[in-house]
Coordinates of C-alpha atoms in Angstrom, one line a residue:
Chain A
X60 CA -4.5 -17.5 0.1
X61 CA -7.1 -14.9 0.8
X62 CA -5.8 -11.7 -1.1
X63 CA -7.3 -8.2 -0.5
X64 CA -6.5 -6.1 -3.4
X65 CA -6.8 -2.4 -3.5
X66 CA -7.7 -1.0 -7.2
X67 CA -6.9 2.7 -7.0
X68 CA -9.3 5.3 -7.5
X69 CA -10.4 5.8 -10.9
X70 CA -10.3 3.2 -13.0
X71 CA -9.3 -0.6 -14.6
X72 CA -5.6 0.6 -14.7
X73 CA -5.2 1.5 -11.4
X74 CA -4.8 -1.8 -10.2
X75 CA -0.7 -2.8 -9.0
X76 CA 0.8 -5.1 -11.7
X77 CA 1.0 -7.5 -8.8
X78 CA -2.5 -7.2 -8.2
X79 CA -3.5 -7.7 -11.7
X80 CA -1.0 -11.0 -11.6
X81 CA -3.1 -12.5 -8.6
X82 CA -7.1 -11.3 -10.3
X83 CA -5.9 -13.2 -13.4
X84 CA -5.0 -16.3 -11.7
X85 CA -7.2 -16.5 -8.7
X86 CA -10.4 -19.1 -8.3
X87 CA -12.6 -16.5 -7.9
X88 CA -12.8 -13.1 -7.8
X89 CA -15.0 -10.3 -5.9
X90 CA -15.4 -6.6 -5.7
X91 CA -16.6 -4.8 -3.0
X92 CA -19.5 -2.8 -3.9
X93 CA -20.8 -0.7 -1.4
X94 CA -17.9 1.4 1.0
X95 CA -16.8 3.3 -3.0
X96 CA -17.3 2.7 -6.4
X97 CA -14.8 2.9 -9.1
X98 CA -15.5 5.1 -11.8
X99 CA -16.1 2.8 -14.6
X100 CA -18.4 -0.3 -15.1
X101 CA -18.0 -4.3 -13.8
X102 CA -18.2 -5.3 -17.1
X103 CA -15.0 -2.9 -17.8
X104 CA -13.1 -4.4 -15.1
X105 CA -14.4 -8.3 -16.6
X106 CA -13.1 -7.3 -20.1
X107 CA -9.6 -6.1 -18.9
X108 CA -8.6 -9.0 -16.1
X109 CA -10.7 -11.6 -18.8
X110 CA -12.4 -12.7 -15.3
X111 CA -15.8 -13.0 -13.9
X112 CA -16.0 -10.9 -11.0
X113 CA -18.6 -11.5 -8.6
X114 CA -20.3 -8.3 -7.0
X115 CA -20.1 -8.4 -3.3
X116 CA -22.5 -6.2 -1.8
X117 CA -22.6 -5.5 1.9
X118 CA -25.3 -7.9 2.5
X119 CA -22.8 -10.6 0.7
X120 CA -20.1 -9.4 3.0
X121 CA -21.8 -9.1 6.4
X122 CA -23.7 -13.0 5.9
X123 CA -21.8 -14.8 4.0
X124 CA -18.1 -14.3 4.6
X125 CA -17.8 -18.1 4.8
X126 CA -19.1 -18.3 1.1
X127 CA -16.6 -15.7 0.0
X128 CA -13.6 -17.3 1.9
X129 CA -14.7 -21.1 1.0
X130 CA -11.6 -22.8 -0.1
X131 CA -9.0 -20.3 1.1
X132 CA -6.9 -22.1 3.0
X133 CA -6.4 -24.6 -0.9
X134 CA -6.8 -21.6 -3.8
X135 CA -6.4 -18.2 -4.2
X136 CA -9.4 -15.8 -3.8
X137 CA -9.4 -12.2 -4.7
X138 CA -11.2 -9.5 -3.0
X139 CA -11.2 -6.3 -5.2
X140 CA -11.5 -3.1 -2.7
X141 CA -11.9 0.3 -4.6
X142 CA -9.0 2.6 -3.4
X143 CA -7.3 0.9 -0.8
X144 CA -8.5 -1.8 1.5
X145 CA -7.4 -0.7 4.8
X146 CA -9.6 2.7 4.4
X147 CA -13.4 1.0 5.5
X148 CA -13.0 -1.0 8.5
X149 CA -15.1 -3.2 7.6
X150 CA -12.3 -5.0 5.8
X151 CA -10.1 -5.3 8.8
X152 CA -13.1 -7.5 10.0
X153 CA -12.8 -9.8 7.2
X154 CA -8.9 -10.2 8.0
X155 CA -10.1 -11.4 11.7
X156 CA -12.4 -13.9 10.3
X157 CA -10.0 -15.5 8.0
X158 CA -7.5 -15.4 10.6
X159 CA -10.3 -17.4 13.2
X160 CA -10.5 -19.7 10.0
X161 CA -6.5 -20.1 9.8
X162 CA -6.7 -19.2 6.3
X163 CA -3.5 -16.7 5.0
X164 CA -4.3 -13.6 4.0
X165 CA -2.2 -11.0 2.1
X166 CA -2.7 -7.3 1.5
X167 CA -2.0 -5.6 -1.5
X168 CA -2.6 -1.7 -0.4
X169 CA -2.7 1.1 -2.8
X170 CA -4.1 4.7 -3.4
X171 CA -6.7 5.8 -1.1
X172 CA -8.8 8.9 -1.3
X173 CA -7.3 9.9 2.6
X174 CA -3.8 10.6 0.2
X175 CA -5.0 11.1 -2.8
X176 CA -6.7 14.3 -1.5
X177 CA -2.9 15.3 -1.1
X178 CA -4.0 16.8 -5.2
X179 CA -5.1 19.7 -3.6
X180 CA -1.9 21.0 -2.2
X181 CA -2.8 20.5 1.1
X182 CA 0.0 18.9 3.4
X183 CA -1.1 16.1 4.4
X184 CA 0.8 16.1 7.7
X185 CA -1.7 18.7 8.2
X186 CA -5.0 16.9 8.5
X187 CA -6.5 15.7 11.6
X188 CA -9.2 13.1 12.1
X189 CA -11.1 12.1 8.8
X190 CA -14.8 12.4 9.1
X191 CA -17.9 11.1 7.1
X192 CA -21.0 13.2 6.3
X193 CA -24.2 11.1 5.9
X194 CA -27.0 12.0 3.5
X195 CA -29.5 14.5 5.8
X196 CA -33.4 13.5 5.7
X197 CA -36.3 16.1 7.3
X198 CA -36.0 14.0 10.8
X199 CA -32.3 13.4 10.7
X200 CA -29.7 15.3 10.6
X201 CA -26.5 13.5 12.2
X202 CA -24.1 16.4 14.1
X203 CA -21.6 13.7 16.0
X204 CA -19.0 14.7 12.7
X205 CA -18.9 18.4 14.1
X206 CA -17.4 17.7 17.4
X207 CA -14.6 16.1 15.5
X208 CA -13.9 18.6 12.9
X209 CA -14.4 21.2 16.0
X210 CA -11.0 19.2 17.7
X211 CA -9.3 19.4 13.9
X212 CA -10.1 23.5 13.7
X213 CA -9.2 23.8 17.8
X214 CA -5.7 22.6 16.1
X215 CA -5.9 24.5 13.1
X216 CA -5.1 21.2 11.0
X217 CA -7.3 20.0 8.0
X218 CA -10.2 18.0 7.9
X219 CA -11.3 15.2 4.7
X220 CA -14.9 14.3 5.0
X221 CA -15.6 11.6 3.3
X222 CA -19.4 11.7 1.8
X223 CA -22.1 9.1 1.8
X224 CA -22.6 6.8 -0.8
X225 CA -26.0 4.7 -1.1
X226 CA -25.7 1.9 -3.3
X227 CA -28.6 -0.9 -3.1
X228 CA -30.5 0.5 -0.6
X229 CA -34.3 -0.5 -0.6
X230 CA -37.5 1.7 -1.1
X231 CA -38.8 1.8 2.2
X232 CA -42.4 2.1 0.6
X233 CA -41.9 -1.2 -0.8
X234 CA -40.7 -2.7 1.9
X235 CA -43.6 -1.9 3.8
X236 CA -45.6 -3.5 1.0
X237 CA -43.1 -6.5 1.1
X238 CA -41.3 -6.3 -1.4
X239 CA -37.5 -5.5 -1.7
X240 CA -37.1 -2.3 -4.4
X241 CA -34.1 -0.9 -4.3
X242 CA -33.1 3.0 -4.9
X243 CA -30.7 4.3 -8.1
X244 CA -27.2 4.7 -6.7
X245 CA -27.5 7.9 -4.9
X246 CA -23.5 10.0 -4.2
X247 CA -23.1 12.9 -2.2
X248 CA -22.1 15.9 -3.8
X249 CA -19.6 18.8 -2.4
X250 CA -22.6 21.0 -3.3
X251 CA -24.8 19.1 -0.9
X252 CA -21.9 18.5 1.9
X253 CA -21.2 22.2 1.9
X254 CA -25.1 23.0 2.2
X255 CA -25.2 20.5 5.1
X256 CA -22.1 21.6 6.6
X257 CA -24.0 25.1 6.7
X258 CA -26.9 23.9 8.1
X259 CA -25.6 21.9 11.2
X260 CA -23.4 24.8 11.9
X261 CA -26.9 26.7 11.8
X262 CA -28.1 24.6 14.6
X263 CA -24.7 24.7 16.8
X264 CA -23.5 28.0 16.1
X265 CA -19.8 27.5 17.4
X266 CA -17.7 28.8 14.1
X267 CA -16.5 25.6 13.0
X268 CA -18.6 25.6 9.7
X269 CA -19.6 28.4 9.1
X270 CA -20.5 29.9 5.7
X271 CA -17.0 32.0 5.1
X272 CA -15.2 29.1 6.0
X273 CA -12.6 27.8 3.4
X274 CA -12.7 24.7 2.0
X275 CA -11.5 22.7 -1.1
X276 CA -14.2 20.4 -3.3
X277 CA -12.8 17.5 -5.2
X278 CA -14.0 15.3 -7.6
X279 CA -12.6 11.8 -9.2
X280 CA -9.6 12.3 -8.0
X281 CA -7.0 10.6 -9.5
X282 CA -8.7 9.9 -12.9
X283 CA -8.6 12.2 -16.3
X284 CA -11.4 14.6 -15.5
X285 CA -10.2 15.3 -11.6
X286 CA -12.0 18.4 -10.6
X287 CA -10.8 20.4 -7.7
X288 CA -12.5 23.7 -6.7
X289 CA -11.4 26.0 -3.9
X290 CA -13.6 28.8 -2.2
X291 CA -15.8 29.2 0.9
X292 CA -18.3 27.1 2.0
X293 CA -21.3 28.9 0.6
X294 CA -19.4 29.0 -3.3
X295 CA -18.8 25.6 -2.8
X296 CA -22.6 25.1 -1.7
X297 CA -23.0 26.1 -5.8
X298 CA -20.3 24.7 -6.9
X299 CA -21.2 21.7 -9.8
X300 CA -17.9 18.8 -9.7
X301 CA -19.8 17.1 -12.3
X302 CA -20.1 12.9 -12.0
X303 CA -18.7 11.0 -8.8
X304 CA -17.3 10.5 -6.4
X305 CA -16.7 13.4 -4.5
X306 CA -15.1 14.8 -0.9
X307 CA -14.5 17.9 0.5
X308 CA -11.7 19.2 2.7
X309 CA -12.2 22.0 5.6
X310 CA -8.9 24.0 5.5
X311 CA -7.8 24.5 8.8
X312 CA -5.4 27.6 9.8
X313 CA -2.3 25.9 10.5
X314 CA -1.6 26.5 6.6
X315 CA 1.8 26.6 5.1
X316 CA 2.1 29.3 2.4
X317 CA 3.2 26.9 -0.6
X318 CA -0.3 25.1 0.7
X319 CA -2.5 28.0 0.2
X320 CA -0.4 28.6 -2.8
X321 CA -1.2 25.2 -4.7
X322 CA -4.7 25.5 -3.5
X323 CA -5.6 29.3 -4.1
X324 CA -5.3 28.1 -7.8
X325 CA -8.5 26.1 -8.1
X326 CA -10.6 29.4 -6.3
X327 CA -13.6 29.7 -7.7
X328 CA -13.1 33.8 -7.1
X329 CA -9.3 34.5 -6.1
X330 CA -10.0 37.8 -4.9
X331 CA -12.8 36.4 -2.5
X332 CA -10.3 33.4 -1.5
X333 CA -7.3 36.1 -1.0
X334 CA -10.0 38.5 1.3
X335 CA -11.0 35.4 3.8
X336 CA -7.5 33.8 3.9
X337 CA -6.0 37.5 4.8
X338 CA -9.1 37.7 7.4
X339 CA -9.5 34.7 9.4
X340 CA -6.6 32.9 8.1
X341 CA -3.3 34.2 8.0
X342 CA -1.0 33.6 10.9
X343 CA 2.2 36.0 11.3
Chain B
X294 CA 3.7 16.3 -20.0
X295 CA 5.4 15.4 -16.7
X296 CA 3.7 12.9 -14.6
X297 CA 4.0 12.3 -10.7
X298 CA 4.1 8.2 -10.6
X299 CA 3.9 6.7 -7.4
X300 CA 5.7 3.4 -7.4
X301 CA 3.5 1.8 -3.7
X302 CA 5.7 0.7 -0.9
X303 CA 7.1 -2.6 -1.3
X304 CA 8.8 -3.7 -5.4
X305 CA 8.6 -3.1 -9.1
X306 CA 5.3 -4.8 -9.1
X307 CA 3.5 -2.5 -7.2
X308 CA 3.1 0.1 -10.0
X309 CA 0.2 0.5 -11.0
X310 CA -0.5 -1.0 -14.7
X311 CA -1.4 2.9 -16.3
X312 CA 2.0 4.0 -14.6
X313 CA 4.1 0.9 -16.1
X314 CA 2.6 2.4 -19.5
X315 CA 3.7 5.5 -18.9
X316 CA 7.2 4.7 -17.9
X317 CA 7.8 2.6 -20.6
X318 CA 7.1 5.1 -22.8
X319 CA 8.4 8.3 -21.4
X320 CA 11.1 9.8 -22.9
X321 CA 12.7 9.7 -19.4
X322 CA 12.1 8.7 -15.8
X323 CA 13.9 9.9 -12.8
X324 CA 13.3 7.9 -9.7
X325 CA 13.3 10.2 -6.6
X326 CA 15.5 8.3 -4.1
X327 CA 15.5 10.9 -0.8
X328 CA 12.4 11.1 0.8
X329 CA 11.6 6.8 0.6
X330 CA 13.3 4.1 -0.5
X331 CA 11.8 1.0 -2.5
X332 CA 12.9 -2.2 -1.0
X333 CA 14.3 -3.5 -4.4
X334 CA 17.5 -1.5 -5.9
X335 CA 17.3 0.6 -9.2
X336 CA 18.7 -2.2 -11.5
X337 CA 15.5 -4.2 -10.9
X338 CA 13.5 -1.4 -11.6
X339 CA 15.2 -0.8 -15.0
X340 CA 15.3 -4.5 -15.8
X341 CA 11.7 -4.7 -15.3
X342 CA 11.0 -1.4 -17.2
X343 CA 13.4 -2.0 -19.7
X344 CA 14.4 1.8 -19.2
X345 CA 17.3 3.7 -18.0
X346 CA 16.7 5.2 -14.7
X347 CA 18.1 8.6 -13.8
X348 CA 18.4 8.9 -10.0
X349 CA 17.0 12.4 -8.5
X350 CA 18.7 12.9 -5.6
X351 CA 17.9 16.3 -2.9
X352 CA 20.3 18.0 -4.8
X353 CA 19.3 17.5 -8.3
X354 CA 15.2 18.0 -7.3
X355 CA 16.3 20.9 -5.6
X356 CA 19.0 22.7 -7.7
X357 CA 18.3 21.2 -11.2
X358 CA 14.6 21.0 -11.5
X359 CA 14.8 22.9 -14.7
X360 CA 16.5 20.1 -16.5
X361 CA 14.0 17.3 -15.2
X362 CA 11.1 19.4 -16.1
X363 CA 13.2 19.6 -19.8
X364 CA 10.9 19.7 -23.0
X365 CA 7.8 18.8 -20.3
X366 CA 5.7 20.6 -23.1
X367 CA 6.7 18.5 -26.0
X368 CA 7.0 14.9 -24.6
X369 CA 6.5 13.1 -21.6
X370 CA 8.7 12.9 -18.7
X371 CA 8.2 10.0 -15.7
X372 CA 9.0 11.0 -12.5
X373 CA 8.8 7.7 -10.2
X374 CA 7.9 8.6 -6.1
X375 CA 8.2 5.8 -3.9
X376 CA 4.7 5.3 -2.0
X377 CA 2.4 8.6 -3.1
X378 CA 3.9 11.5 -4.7
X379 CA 1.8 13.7 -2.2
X380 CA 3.3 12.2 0.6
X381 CA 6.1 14.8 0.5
X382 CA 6.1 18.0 0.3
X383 CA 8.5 18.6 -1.8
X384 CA 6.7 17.4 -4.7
X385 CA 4.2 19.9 -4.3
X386 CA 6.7 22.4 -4.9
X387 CA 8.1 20.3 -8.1
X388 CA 4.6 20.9 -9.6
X389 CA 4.1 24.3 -8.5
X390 CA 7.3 25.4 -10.6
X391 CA 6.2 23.0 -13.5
X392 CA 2.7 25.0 -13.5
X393 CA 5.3 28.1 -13.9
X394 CA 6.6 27.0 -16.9
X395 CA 3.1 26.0 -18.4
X396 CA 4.1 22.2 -18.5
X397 CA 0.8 20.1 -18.3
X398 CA 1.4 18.0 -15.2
X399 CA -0.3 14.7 -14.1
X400 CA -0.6 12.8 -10.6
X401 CA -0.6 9.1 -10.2
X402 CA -1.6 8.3 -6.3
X403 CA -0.4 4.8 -5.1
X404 CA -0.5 3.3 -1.8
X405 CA 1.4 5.2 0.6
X406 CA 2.7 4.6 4.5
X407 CA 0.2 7.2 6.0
X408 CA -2.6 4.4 4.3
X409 CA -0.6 1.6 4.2
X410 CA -0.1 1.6 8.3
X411 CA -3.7 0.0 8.4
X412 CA -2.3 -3.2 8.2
X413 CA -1.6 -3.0 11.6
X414 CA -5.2 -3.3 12.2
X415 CA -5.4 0.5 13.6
X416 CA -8.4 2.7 12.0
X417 CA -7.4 5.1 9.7
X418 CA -10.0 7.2 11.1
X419 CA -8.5 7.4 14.8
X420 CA -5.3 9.0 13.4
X421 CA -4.6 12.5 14.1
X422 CA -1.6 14.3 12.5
X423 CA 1.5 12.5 10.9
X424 CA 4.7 13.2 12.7
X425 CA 8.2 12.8 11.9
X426 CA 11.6 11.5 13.7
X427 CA 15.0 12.2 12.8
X428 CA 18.1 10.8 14.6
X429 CA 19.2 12.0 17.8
X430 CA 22.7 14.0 18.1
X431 CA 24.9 13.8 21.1
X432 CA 23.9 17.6 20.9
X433 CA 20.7 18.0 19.1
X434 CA 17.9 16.1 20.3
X435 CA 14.7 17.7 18.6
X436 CA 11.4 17.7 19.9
X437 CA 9.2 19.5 18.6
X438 CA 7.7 16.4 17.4
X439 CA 6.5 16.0 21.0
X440 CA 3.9 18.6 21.0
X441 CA 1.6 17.4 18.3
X442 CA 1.7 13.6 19.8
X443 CA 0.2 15.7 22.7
X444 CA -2.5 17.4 20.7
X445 CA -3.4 13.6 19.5
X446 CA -3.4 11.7 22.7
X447 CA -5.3 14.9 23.9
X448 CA -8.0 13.8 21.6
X449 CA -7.5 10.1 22.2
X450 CA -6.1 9.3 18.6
X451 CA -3.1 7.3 17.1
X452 CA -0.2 8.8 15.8
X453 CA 1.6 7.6 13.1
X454 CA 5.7 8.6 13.2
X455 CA 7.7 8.4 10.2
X456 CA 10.9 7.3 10.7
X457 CA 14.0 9.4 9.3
X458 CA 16.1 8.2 6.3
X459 CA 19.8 9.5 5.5
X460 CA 20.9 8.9 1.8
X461 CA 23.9 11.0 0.6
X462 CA 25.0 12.7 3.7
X463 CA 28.4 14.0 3.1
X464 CA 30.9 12.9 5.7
X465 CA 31.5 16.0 7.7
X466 CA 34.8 15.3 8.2
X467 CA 35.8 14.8 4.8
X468 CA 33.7 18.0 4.1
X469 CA 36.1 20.2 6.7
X470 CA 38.9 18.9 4.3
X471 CA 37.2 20.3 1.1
X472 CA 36.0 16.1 -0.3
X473 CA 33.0 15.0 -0.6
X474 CA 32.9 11.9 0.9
X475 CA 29.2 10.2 1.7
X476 CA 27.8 8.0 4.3
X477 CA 26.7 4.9 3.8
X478 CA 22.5 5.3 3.7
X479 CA 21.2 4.6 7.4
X480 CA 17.5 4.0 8.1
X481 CA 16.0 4.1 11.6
X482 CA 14.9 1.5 13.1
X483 CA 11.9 1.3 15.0
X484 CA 13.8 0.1 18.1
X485 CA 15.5 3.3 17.8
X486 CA 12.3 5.7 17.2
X487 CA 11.3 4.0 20.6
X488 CA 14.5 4.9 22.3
X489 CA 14.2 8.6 21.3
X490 CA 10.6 8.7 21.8
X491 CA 11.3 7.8 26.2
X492 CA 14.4 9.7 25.6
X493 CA 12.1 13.2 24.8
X494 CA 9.9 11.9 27.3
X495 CA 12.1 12.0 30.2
X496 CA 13.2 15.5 29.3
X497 CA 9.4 16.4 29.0
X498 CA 7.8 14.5 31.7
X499 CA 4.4 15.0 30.2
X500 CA 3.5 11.4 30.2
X501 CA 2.7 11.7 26.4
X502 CA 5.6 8.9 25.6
X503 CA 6.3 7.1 28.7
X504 CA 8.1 3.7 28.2
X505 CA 5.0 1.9 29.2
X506 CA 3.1 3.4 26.4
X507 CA 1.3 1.3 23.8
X508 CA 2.6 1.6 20.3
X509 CA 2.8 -0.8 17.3
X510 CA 6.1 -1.1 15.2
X511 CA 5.8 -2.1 11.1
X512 CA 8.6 -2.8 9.0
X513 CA 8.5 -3.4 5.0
X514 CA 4.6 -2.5 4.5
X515 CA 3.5 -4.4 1.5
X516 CA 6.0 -6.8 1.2
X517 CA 5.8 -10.5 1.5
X518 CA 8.4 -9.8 4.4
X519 CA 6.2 -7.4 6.0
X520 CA 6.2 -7.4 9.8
X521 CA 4.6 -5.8 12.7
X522 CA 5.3 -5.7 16.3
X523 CA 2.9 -4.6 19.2
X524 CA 4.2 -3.5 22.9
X525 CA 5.1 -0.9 25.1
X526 CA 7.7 2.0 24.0
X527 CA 10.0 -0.3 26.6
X528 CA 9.4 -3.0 24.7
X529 CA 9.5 -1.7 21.1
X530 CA 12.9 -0.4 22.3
X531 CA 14.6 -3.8 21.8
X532 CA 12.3 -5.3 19.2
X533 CA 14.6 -6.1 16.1
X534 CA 12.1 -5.8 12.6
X535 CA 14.8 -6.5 10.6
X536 CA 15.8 -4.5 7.4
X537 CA 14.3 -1.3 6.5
X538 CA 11.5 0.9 6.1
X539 CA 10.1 1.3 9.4
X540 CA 7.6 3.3 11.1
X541 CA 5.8 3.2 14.2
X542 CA 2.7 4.3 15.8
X543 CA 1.5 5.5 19.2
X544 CA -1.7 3.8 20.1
X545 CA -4.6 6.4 20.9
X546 CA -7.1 5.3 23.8
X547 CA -9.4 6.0 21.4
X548 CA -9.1 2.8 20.0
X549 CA -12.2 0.3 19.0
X550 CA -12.6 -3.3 20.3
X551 CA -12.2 -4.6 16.8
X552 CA -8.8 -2.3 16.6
X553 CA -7.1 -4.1 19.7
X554 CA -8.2 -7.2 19.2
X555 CA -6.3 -6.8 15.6
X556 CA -3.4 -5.3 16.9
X557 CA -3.3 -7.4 19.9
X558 CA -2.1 -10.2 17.4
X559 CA 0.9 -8.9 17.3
X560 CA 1.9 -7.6 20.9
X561 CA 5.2 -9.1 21.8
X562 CA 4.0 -10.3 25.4
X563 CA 0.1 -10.5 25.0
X564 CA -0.4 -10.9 28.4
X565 CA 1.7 -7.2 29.3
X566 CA -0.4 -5.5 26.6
X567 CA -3.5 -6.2 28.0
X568 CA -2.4 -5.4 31.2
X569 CA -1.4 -1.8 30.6
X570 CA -4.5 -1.7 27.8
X571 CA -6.9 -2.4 30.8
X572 CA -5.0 -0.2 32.9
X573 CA -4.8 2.7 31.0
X574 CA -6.5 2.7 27.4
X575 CA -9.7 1.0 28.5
X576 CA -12.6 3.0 28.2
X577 CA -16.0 1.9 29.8

């Protein structure tokens, strides 16, 4: 059997019991390395299941599925997924090629970062599409996610974007020389969403991010020090959430009054956060 | 200090190992047991936790919230969710009155339907808002629900639709006679959700829910039983899934290859659902 497990957000003990049952008796066991990280070491997560886990990086993943689903059909493999492993598509992929393979796969789902946002208060029957926000270079600056948080605002519903994460990427300098150097971890802040938010909605200049807009920055949710800070987009643009990993959540207007409630308490000014949600936010 | 604990979707394994700590040593743990259901019943629960369960019903969450929240201060109090304990509302509130009293309060995500509905192969990134379906009166037939599936397939995007749950309904009979007598718990079925769904439709005539609309039906997320069912509204209408929880959701037409080819798995007539995919969800 072919198990995806889903590990929670923050750390070792996140994990189901059930899942925990299957790591300690499967053949072999991987985690998924590149779509999240967990917030605490490999070596953390060898010591508490008192199994080697192999890393499984996207490379691993994309070439050499076989490798990783080698014996499937005969033992049990475990694939660790941080959070839960329905949220990056690229795991439903996997699922198809076992299935091609006849090999029996099992699902073990658990918290995701798409509920766990639910920590700021926010309904979430209220959000609307989830979009990601890539890292911004001097020559690329990627807009596509506005037009989708513009359909989310057009409704007045919520939007989670989800913010980049480069693990193992290589030095492009050496590679030109090469030679394969890869980059320290790199993760997006809610400081650096917020100032990119700002700056596409520089270039488009229809509303949807603008400045004033309210919007709640959260960080490790889910684990002991979970940060959540409240305020408009230019305080959150300063706003420090400390260690990874982080996301960010556009409030949209169609806000229930126990959600701006729960959410007004993490402001970073209240009276600011009272001025624009009595401006542009309350509906009657 | 009270913590949130969400218990996942499917049995007393899918704790996760930090909450199965908790519970065992909280001085004592409610189970909420009105807005989910666990597939197991509460005597497995307390045989695996070797605790006592108190069952929180809508009127004791709602009327006696002071004395769950109890000495909060001084020790710690478990209060189990099934799924995520943000997936309701109502648990907001709990935490809100908690933060009142100045009890320390701590959340412990867990796989939840609005994630856990990836298994049907569906990206959780092509959802647009959650909905919700109760059951149908001879007199009261509500459908407001109606207008945000049209906002979603507006936008091209799936929408999941919770299914309704009655536990504890008093008998109204009984009540006009001054007992309380209750209802046995009824669950709706994913046949039925269909029903309803070309029921509003042919009072709307919008076209948003037509019987020969794509849609997938999942019963028992998580569980070794777990199933899912693929086909039109017409179809889903007499599709038995068995014992409860269900849900369905209304496929989007903005759905990926990778997405149908997943889903199509499961359509009960494969040859129907890719006649009305390349009829009307096909996008070139």
């Amino acid at each position: 059997m072919f198990y995806a497990i889903g590990l929670g957000l923050a750390d070792e003990k996140d994990v189901s019991v059930k899942g925990l049952e299957i790591i300690k008796r499967a053949e072999r066991v991987y985690l998924e390395a590149y779509t999240a990280v967990l917030l605490v070491e490999k070596e953390v997560l060898e010591a508490y299941y008192g199994r080697q886990v192999i890393i499984a990086d996207r490379e691993m993943v994309e070439s050499s599925s076989d490798e990783i689903l080698d014996g499937a059909d005969k033992v049990d493999i475990a694939f660790l997924v941080v959070g839960d492993p329905f949220s990056a598509t690229t795991h439903t992929d996997f699922i198809i090629r076992a299935r091609e393979k006849n090999i029996p796969t099992r699902i073990l789902p658990n918290a995701s970062i798409l509920t766990g946002v639910g920590c700021t208060g926010l309904s979430l029957y209220n959000f609307g599409q989830t979009v990601s926000m890539v890292f911004f270079t001097d020559n690329w600056k990627p807009a596509s996610y506005y037009d989708r948080v513009k359909e989310n605002v057009a409704l007045g519903l919520h939007t989670l974007v989800l913010l980049d994460i480069k693990v193992k990427e290589p030095n492009l300098e050496s590679l030109a020389r090469g030679r394969i150097v890869y980059e320290p971890p790199r993760f997006m802040t809610v400081a650096q969403c917020a100032q990119q938010m700002i700056e596409t909605e520089q270039e488009k200049g229809e509303g949807i991010c603008s400045k004033d807009r309210l919007a709640v920055g959260v960080a490790r949710v889910g684990a002991d020090d979970q940060e959540i800070v409240a305020g408009t987009l230019e305080q959150l643009a300063d706003a420090d959430l400390g260690k990874p990993l982080h996301s960010l959540v556009l409030i949209g207007k169609r806000m229930h009054d126990m959600e701006k409630d729960y959410v007004r308490e993490y402001a970073v000014d209240k009276k600011v956060f009272d001025q624009v949600f009595a401006r542009d936010y309350h509906q009657s």
